[in-house]
Amino acid sequence: MTGIMDDGSAGTPDGASGADPAGCTKREQILKGAGTVFLANGYEGASMSQIAQMAGVSKGTLYNHFDGKASLFSAFFEEQARSRLAPIEALWRDDGQSVRLTLIRFAEMAVHMLISPMALGLYRIIVGEVEKFPNLADTFWRYGFDRKLSNLTEYLTRVVARGELDIADPRLSAEQFMLMCQARIVQRRRFGLPVDDSDAAIAEFAAFTADSFLKIYEPRHQ
């Protein structure tokens, strides 16, 4: 869950000849620059002037795409969520593997995603500044947590319909599983505490988490 801004690049200057080396559109160039500034300075500390400079565009060009910092942050967060959640969303659409394997893979992917520098940085911004800027919570919930929650709920609903699990409230149970995935490794990384976050440790944790969830909701045969 490394971040795409790890190279710290700022894009090409606005109006410069030639295309961006990565073939980015102007909007993508702005979002990349905005991500660098937000992660470095936080939401409150970021300014549109800083973002324009980092993105290599004029402020006029910046405001042609986004009417303010709130809409820019929302667009940046939405793009991050869209690209990073795509593999997980594909996982829920695959009914060709066992429920256990699907839940294990989800837990592994979720942990890797949530301990990435990008995800940790965004989490700290939202938690640290949400009281001053309530729109951050709405952005996080709409494009991040709720998106994952809805997809997992749909998957569990199908599993229940097939009789593989006994769940009365799939949405509540989906939220429960998502929170279980944040125990130990993710929580300690968020607080900068030492923890084994190797691939082997994450795989072991994912299997334990999936098995614990399955024991709770295994069908009760009469």
mmCIF file of C-alpha atoms in Angstrom:
data_model
loop_
_atom_site.group_PDB
_atom_site.id
_atom_site.type_symbol
_atom_site.label_atom_id
_atom_site.label_comp_id
_atom_site.label_asym_id
_atom_site.label_seq_id
_atom_site.Cartn_x
_atom_site.Cartn_y
_atom_site.Cartn_z
ATOM 1 C CA MET A 1 0.000 0.000 0.000
ATOM 2 C CA THR A 2 6.580 2.652 -2.163
ATOM 3 C CA GLY A 3 4.790 5.907 -2.967
ATOM 4 C CA ILE A 4 4.695 7.209 -6.499
ATOM 5 C CA MET A 5 6.399 10.430 -5.430
ATOM 6 C CA ASP A 6 9.511 8.726 -4.073
ATOM 7 C CA ASP A 7 11.681 10.214 -6.819
ATOM 8 C CA GLY A 8 10.694 13.764 -5.825
ATOM 9 C CA SER A 9 10.411 14.868 -9.445
ATOM 10 C CA ALA A 10 8.483 18.021 -10.214
ATOM 11 C CA GLY A 11 7.507 17.603 -13.869
ATOM 12 C CA THR A 12 8.313 19.981 -16.699
ATOM 13 C CA PRO A 13 7.890 23.764 -16.506
ATOM 14 C CA ASP A 14 4.590 25.136 -17.712
ATOM 15 C CA GLY A 15 4.805 26.133 -21.348
ATOM 16 C CA ALA A 16 8.168 24.434 -21.899
ATOM 17 C CA SER A 17 8.748 22.758 -25.239
ATOM 18 C CA GLY A 18 8.469 19.005 -25.477
ATOM 19 C CA ALA A 19 6.266 16.539 -23.656
ATOM 20 C CA ASP A 20 6.673 15.308 -20.100
ATOM 21 C CA PRO A 21 9.124 12.360 -20.120
ATOM 22 C CA ALA A 22 6.476 10.056 -18.683
ATOM 23 C CA GLY A 23 3.822 11.299 -21.076
ATOM 24 C CA CYS A 24 1.772 12.778 -18.240
ATOM 25 C CA THR A 25 -1.142 15.039 -18.916
ATOM 26 C CA LYS A 26 -1.077 18.463 -17.276
ATOM 27 C CA ARG A 27 -3.552 17.238 -14.677
ATOM 28 C CA GLU A 28 -1.364 14.254 -13.818
ATOM 29 C CA GLN A 29 1.629 16.572 -13.592
ATOM 30 C CA ILE A 30 -0.249 18.763 -11.113
ATOM 31 C CA LEU A 31 -1.384 15.800 -9.007
ATOM 32 C CA LYS A 32 2.162 14.483 -8.840
ATOM 33 C CA GLY A 33 3.482 17.845 -7.681
ATOM 34 C CA ALA A 34 0.622 18.213 -5.209
ATOM 35 C CA GLY A 35 1.402 14.823 -3.691
ATOM 36 C CA THR A 36 5.006 15.796 -3.110
ATOM 37 C CA VAL A 37 3.985 19.027 -1.368
ATOM 38 C CA PHE A 38 1.201 17.483 0.728
ATOM 39 C CA LEU A 39 3.413 14.679 1.996
ATOM 40 C CA ALA A 40 6.264 17.068 2.796
ATOM 41 C CA ASN A 41 4.261 19.904 4.387
ATOM 42 C CA GLY A 42 0.925 18.417 5.412
ATOM 43 C CA TYR A 43 -2.421 19.758 4.285
ATOM 44 C CA GLU A 44 -2.391 23.010 6.230
ATOM 45 C CA GLY A 45 1.230 23.729 5.384
ATOM 46 C CA ALA A 46 0.758 23.215 1.664
ATOM 47 C CA SER A 47 -0.036 26.226 -0.513
ATOM 48 C CA MET A 48 -1.262 26.454 -4.055
ATOM 49 C CA SER A 49 1.848 28.488 -4.907
ATOM 50 C CA GLN A 50 4.109 25.700 -3.638
ATOM 51 C CA ILE A 51 2.128 23.124 -5.556
ATOM 52 C CA ALA A 52 2.273 25.145 -8.782
ATOM 53 C CA GLN A 53 6.031 25.517 -8.405
ATOM 54 C CA MET A 54 6.556 21.821 -7.652
ATOM 55 C CA ALA A 55 4.339 20.799 -10.555
ATOM 56 C CA GLY A 56 6.122 23.157 -12.927
ATOM 57 C CA VAL A 57 2.947 25.032 -13.909
ATOM 58 C CA SER A 58 1.658 28.562 -13.471
ATOM 59 C CA LYS A 59 -0.911 29.317 -10.786
ATOM 60 C CA GLY A 60 -3.326 30.176 -13.557
ATOM 61 C CA THR A 61 -2.943 26.712 -15.037
ATOM 62 C CA LEU A 62 -3.335 25.196 -11.582
ATOM 63 C CA TYR A 63 -6.613 27.030 -10.974
ATOM 64 C CA ASN A 64 -7.848 26.092 -14.434
ATOM 65 C CA HIS A 65 -7.826 22.484 -13.221
ATOM 66 C CA PHE A 66 -8.705 22.872 -9.525
ATOM 67 C CA ASP A 67 -10.636 25.604 -7.753
ATOM 68 C CA GLY A 68 -8.743 25.270 -4.484
ATOM 69 C CA LYS A 69 -6.628 23.147 -2.182
ATOM 70 C CA ALA A 70 -9.543 21.034 -0.952
ATOM 71 C CA SER A 71 -10.558 19.900 -4.428
ATOM 72 C CA LEU A 72 -6.920 19.298 -5.340
ATOM 73 C CA PHE A 73 -6.322 17.120 -2.288
ATOM 74 C CA SER A 74 -9.524 15.188 -2.981
ATOM 75 C CA ALA A 75 -8.448 14.572 -6.577
ATOM 76 C CA PHE A 76 -4.992 13.470 -5.465
ATOM 77 C CA PHE A 77 -6.397 11.110 -2.824
ATOM 78 C CA GLU A 78 -8.977 9.718 -5.237
ATOM 79 C CA GLU A 79 -6.308 8.975 -7.836
ATOM 80 C CA GLN A 80 -4.135 7.253 -5.244
ATOM 81 C CA ALA A 81 -7.070 5.163 -4.043
ATOM 82 C CA ARG A 82 -8.124 4.258 -7.578
ATOM 83 C CA SER A 83 -4.710 3.019 -8.652
ATOM 84 C CA ARG A 84 -3.825 1.258 -5.401
ATOM 85 C CA LEU A 85 -7.190 -0.403 -4.836
ATOM 86 C CA ALA A 86 -7.553 -1.726 -8.384
ATOM 87 C CA PRO A 87 -5.736 -5.043 -7.645
ATOM 88 C CA ILE A 88 -7.878 -5.587 -4.535
ATOM 89 C CA GLU A 89 -11.081 -4.852 -6.422
ATOM 90 C CA ALA A 90 -10.062 -7.387 -9.071
ATOM 91 C CA LEU A 91 -9.582 -9.912 -6.277
ATOM 92 C CA TRP A 92 -13.210 -9.591 -5.150
ATOM 93 C CA ARG A 93 -14.479 -10.251 -8.652
ATOM 94 C CA ASP A 94 -12.713 -13.623 -8.823
ATOM 95 C CA ASP A 95 -14.934 -16.393 -7.468
ATOM 96 C CA GLY A 96 -12.651 -19.110 -8.783
ATOM 97 C CA GLN A 97 -10.590 -19.485 -5.609
ATOM 98 C CA SER A 98 -11.474 -20.454 -2.055
ATOM 99 C CA VAL A 99 -12.804 -17.904 0.418
ATOM 100 C CA ARG A 100 -9.802 -18.547 2.657
ATOM 101 C CA LEU A 101 -7.297 -17.832 -0.095
ATOM 102 C CA THR A 102 -9.198 -14.709 -1.150
ATOM 103 C CA LEU A 103 -9.211 -13.352 2.410
ATOM 104 C CA ILE A 104 -5.521 -14.171 2.873
ATOM 105 C CA ARG A 105 -4.623 -12.384 -0.346
ATOM 106 C CA PHE A 106 -6.731 -9.392 0.647
ATOM 107 C CA ALA A 107 -5.052 -9.187 4.059
ATOM 108 C CA GLU A 108 -1.587 -9.397 2.481
ATOM 109 C CA MET A 109 -2.374 -6.741 -0.116
ATOM 110 C CA ALA A 110 -4.018 -4.475 2.454
ATOM 111 C CA VAL A 111 -1.045 -4.616 4.835
ATOM 112 C CA HIS A 112 1.474 -3.953 2.056
ATOM 113 C CA MET A 113 -0.609 -1.033 0.844
ATOM 114 C CA LEU A 114 -1.212 0.497 4.270
ATOM 115 C CA ILE A 115 2.452 0.431 5.333
ATOM 116 C CA SER A 116 3.724 2.043 2.131
ATOM 117 C CA PRO A 117 5.285 5.508 2.590
ATOM 118 C CA MET A 118 2.433 7.056 0.601
ATOM 119 C CA ALA A 119 -0.331 5.484 2.689
ATOM 120 C CA LEU A 120 1.406 6.237 5.992
ATOM 121 C CA GLY A 121 1.945 9.844 4.965
ATOM 122 C CA LEU A 122 -1.675 10.360 3.947
ATOM 123 C CA TYR A 123 -2.937 8.670 7.106
ATOM 124 C CA ARG A 124 -0.895 11.001 9.307
ATOM 125 C CA ILE A 125 -2.102 14.054 7.391
ATOM 126 C CA ILE A 126 -5.747 13.086 7.806
ATOM 127 C CA VAL A 127 -5.513 12.122 11.482
ATOM 128 C CA GLY A 128 -3.396 15.132 12.389
ATOM 129 C CA GLU A 129 -5.449 17.794 10.596
ATOM 130 C CA VAL A 130 -9.005 16.497 10.405
ATOM 131 C CA GLU A 131 -10.315 18.717 13.216
ATOM 132 C CA LYS A 132 -9.318 21.863 11.336
ATOM 133 C CA PHE A 133 -10.261 20.476 7.936
ATOM 134 C CA PRO A 134 -13.287 18.130 8.177
ATOM 135 C CA ASN A 135 -13.273 17.660 4.414
ATOM 136 C CA LEU A 136 -10.204 15.422 4.867
ATOM 137 C CA ALA A 137 -12.286 12.822 6.709
ATOM 138 C CA ASP A 138 -14.933 12.885 4.003
ATOM 139 C CA THR A 139 -12.266 12.418 1.333
ATOM 140 C CA PHE A 140 -10.647 9.535 3.208
ATOM 141 C CA TRP A 141 -13.956 7.792 3.856
ATOM 142 C CA ARG A 142 -15.435 8.228 0.382
ATOM 143 C CA TYR A 143 -12.423 7.319 -1.743
ATOM 144 C CA GLY A 144 -10.536 5.042 0.645
ATOM 145 C CA PHE A 145 -12.179 3.097 3.437
ATOM 146 C CA ASP A 146 -15.748 3.061 2.134
ATOM 147 C CA ARG A 147 -14.633 1.982 -1.321
ATOM 148 C CA LYS A 148 -12.853 -1.054 0.115
ATOM 149 C CA LEU A 149 -15.738 -1.688 2.492
ATOM 150 C CA SER A 150 -18.336 -1.722 -0.280
ATOM 151 C CA ASN A 151 -16.333 -4.143 -2.415
ATOM 152 C CA LEU A 152 -15.705 -6.541 0.462
ATOM 153 C CA THR A 153 -19.378 -6.336 1.478
ATOM 154 C CA GLU A 154 -20.457 -7.361 -2.021
ATOM 155 C CA TYR A 155 -18.031 -10.277 -1.948
ATOM 156 C CA LEU A 156 -19.170 -11.519 1.468
ATOM 157 C CA THR A 157 -22.796 -11.219 0.386
ATOM 158 C CA ARG A 158 -22.092 -13.609 -2.505
ATOM 159 C CA VAL A 159 -20.236 -15.990 -0.199
ATOM 160 C CA VAL A 160 -23.155 -16.030 2.240
ATOM 161 C CA ALA A 161 -25.596 -16.688 -0.602
ATOM 162 C CA ARG A 162 -23.538 -19.766 -1.533
ATOM 163 C CA GLY A 163 -23.732 -21.008 2.063
ATOM 164 C CA GLU A 164 -19.982 -20.825 2.647
ATOM 165 C CA LEU A 165 -20.219 -18.405 5.585
ATOM 166 C CA ASP A 166 -22.932 -17.554 8.082
ATOM 167 C CA ILE A 167 -23.017 -13.756 8.312
ATOM 168 C CA ALA A 168 -26.063 -11.747 9.367
ATOM 169 C CA ASP A 169 -24.646 -8.319 8.468
ATOM 170 C CA PRO A 170 -22.061 -8.559 5.655
ATOM 171 C CA ARG A 171 -21.228 -4.844 5.770
ATOM 172 C CA LEU A 172 -20.486 -4.907 9.500
ATOM 173 C CA SER A 173 -18.449 -8.090 9.124
ATOM 174 C CA ALA A 174 -16.551 -6.570 6.188
ATOM 175 C CA GLU A 175 -15.611 -3.607 8.353
ATOM 176 C CA GLN A 176 -14.577 -5.994 11.122
ATOM 177 C CA PHE A 177 -12.230 -7.864 8.795
ATOM 178 C CA MET A 178 -10.736 -4.656 7.431
ATOM 179 C CA LEU A 179 -9.952 -3.500 10.963
ATOM 180 C CA MET A 180 -8.482 -6.900 11.831
ATOM 181 C CA CYS A 181 -6.064 -6.424 8.938
ATOM 182 C CA GLN A 182 -4.734 -3.267 10.605
ATOM 183 C CA ALA A 183 -3.643 -4.977 13.833
ATOM 184 C CA ARG A 184 -0.019 -5.445 14.844
ATOM 185 C CA ILE A 185 1.996 -4.573 11.740
ATOM 186 C CA VAL A 186 0.005 -1.614 10.402
ATOM 187 C CA GLN A 187 -0.658 -0.059 13.807
ATOM 188 C CA ARG A 188 2.980 -0.225 14.847
ATOM 189 C CA ARG A 189 4.212 1.185 11.555
ATOM 190 C CA ARG A 190 1.776 4.104 11.879
ATOM 191 C CA PHE A 191 3.322 4.984 15.236
ATOM 192 C CA GLY A 192 6.886 4.380 14.101
ATOM 193 C CA LEU A 193 7.318 1.418 16.456
ATOM 194 C CA PRO A 194 9.593 -1.522 15.656
ATOM 195 C CA VAL A 195 7.810 -4.454 14.010
ATOM 196 C CA ASP A 196 8.681 -7.264 11.647
ATOM 197 C CA ASP A 197 7.076 -6.243 8.359
ATOM 198 C CA SER A 198 8.923 -8.686 6.135
ATOM 199 C CA ASP A 199 7.007 -10.530 3.427
ATOM 200 C CA ALA A 200 7.126 -13.683 5.556
ATOM 201 C CA ALA A 201 5.733 -11.898 8.620
ATOM 202 C CA ILE A 202 2.945 -10.312 6.582
ATOM 203 C CA ALA A 203 2.039 -13.667 5.007
ATOM 204 C CA GLU A 204 1.873 -15.327 8.434
ATOM 205 C CA PHE A 205 -0.254 -12.479 9.819
ATOM 206 C CA ALA A 206 -2.591 -12.594 6.800
ATOM 207 C CA ALA A 207 -3.211 -16.322 7.222
ATOM 208 C CA PHE A 208 -3.865 -15.912 10.944
ATOM 209 C CA THR A 209 -6.288 -13.028 10.298
ATOM 210 C CA ALA A 210 -8.221 -14.900 7.601
ATOM 211 C CA ASP A 211 -8.460 -18.068 9.687
ATOM 212 C CA SER A 212 -9.656 -16.114 12.724
ATOM 213 C CA PHE A 213 -12.383 -14.449 10.652
ATOM 214 C CA LEU A 214 -13.484 -17.760 9.134
ATOM 215 C CA LYS A 215 -13.793 -19.384 12.576
ATOM 216 C CA ILE A 216 -16.181 -16.634 13.631
ATOM 217 C CA TYR A 217 -18.454 -17.002 10.614
ATOM 218 C CA GLU A 218 -18.194 -20.670 9.651
ATOM 219 C CA PRO A 219 -21.643 -22.148 8.881
ATOM 220 C CA ARG A 220 -23.525 -23.527 11.875
ATOM 221 C CA HIS A 221 -24.757 -26.919 10.734
ATOM 222 C CA GLN A 222 -27.762 -28.320 12.558
#
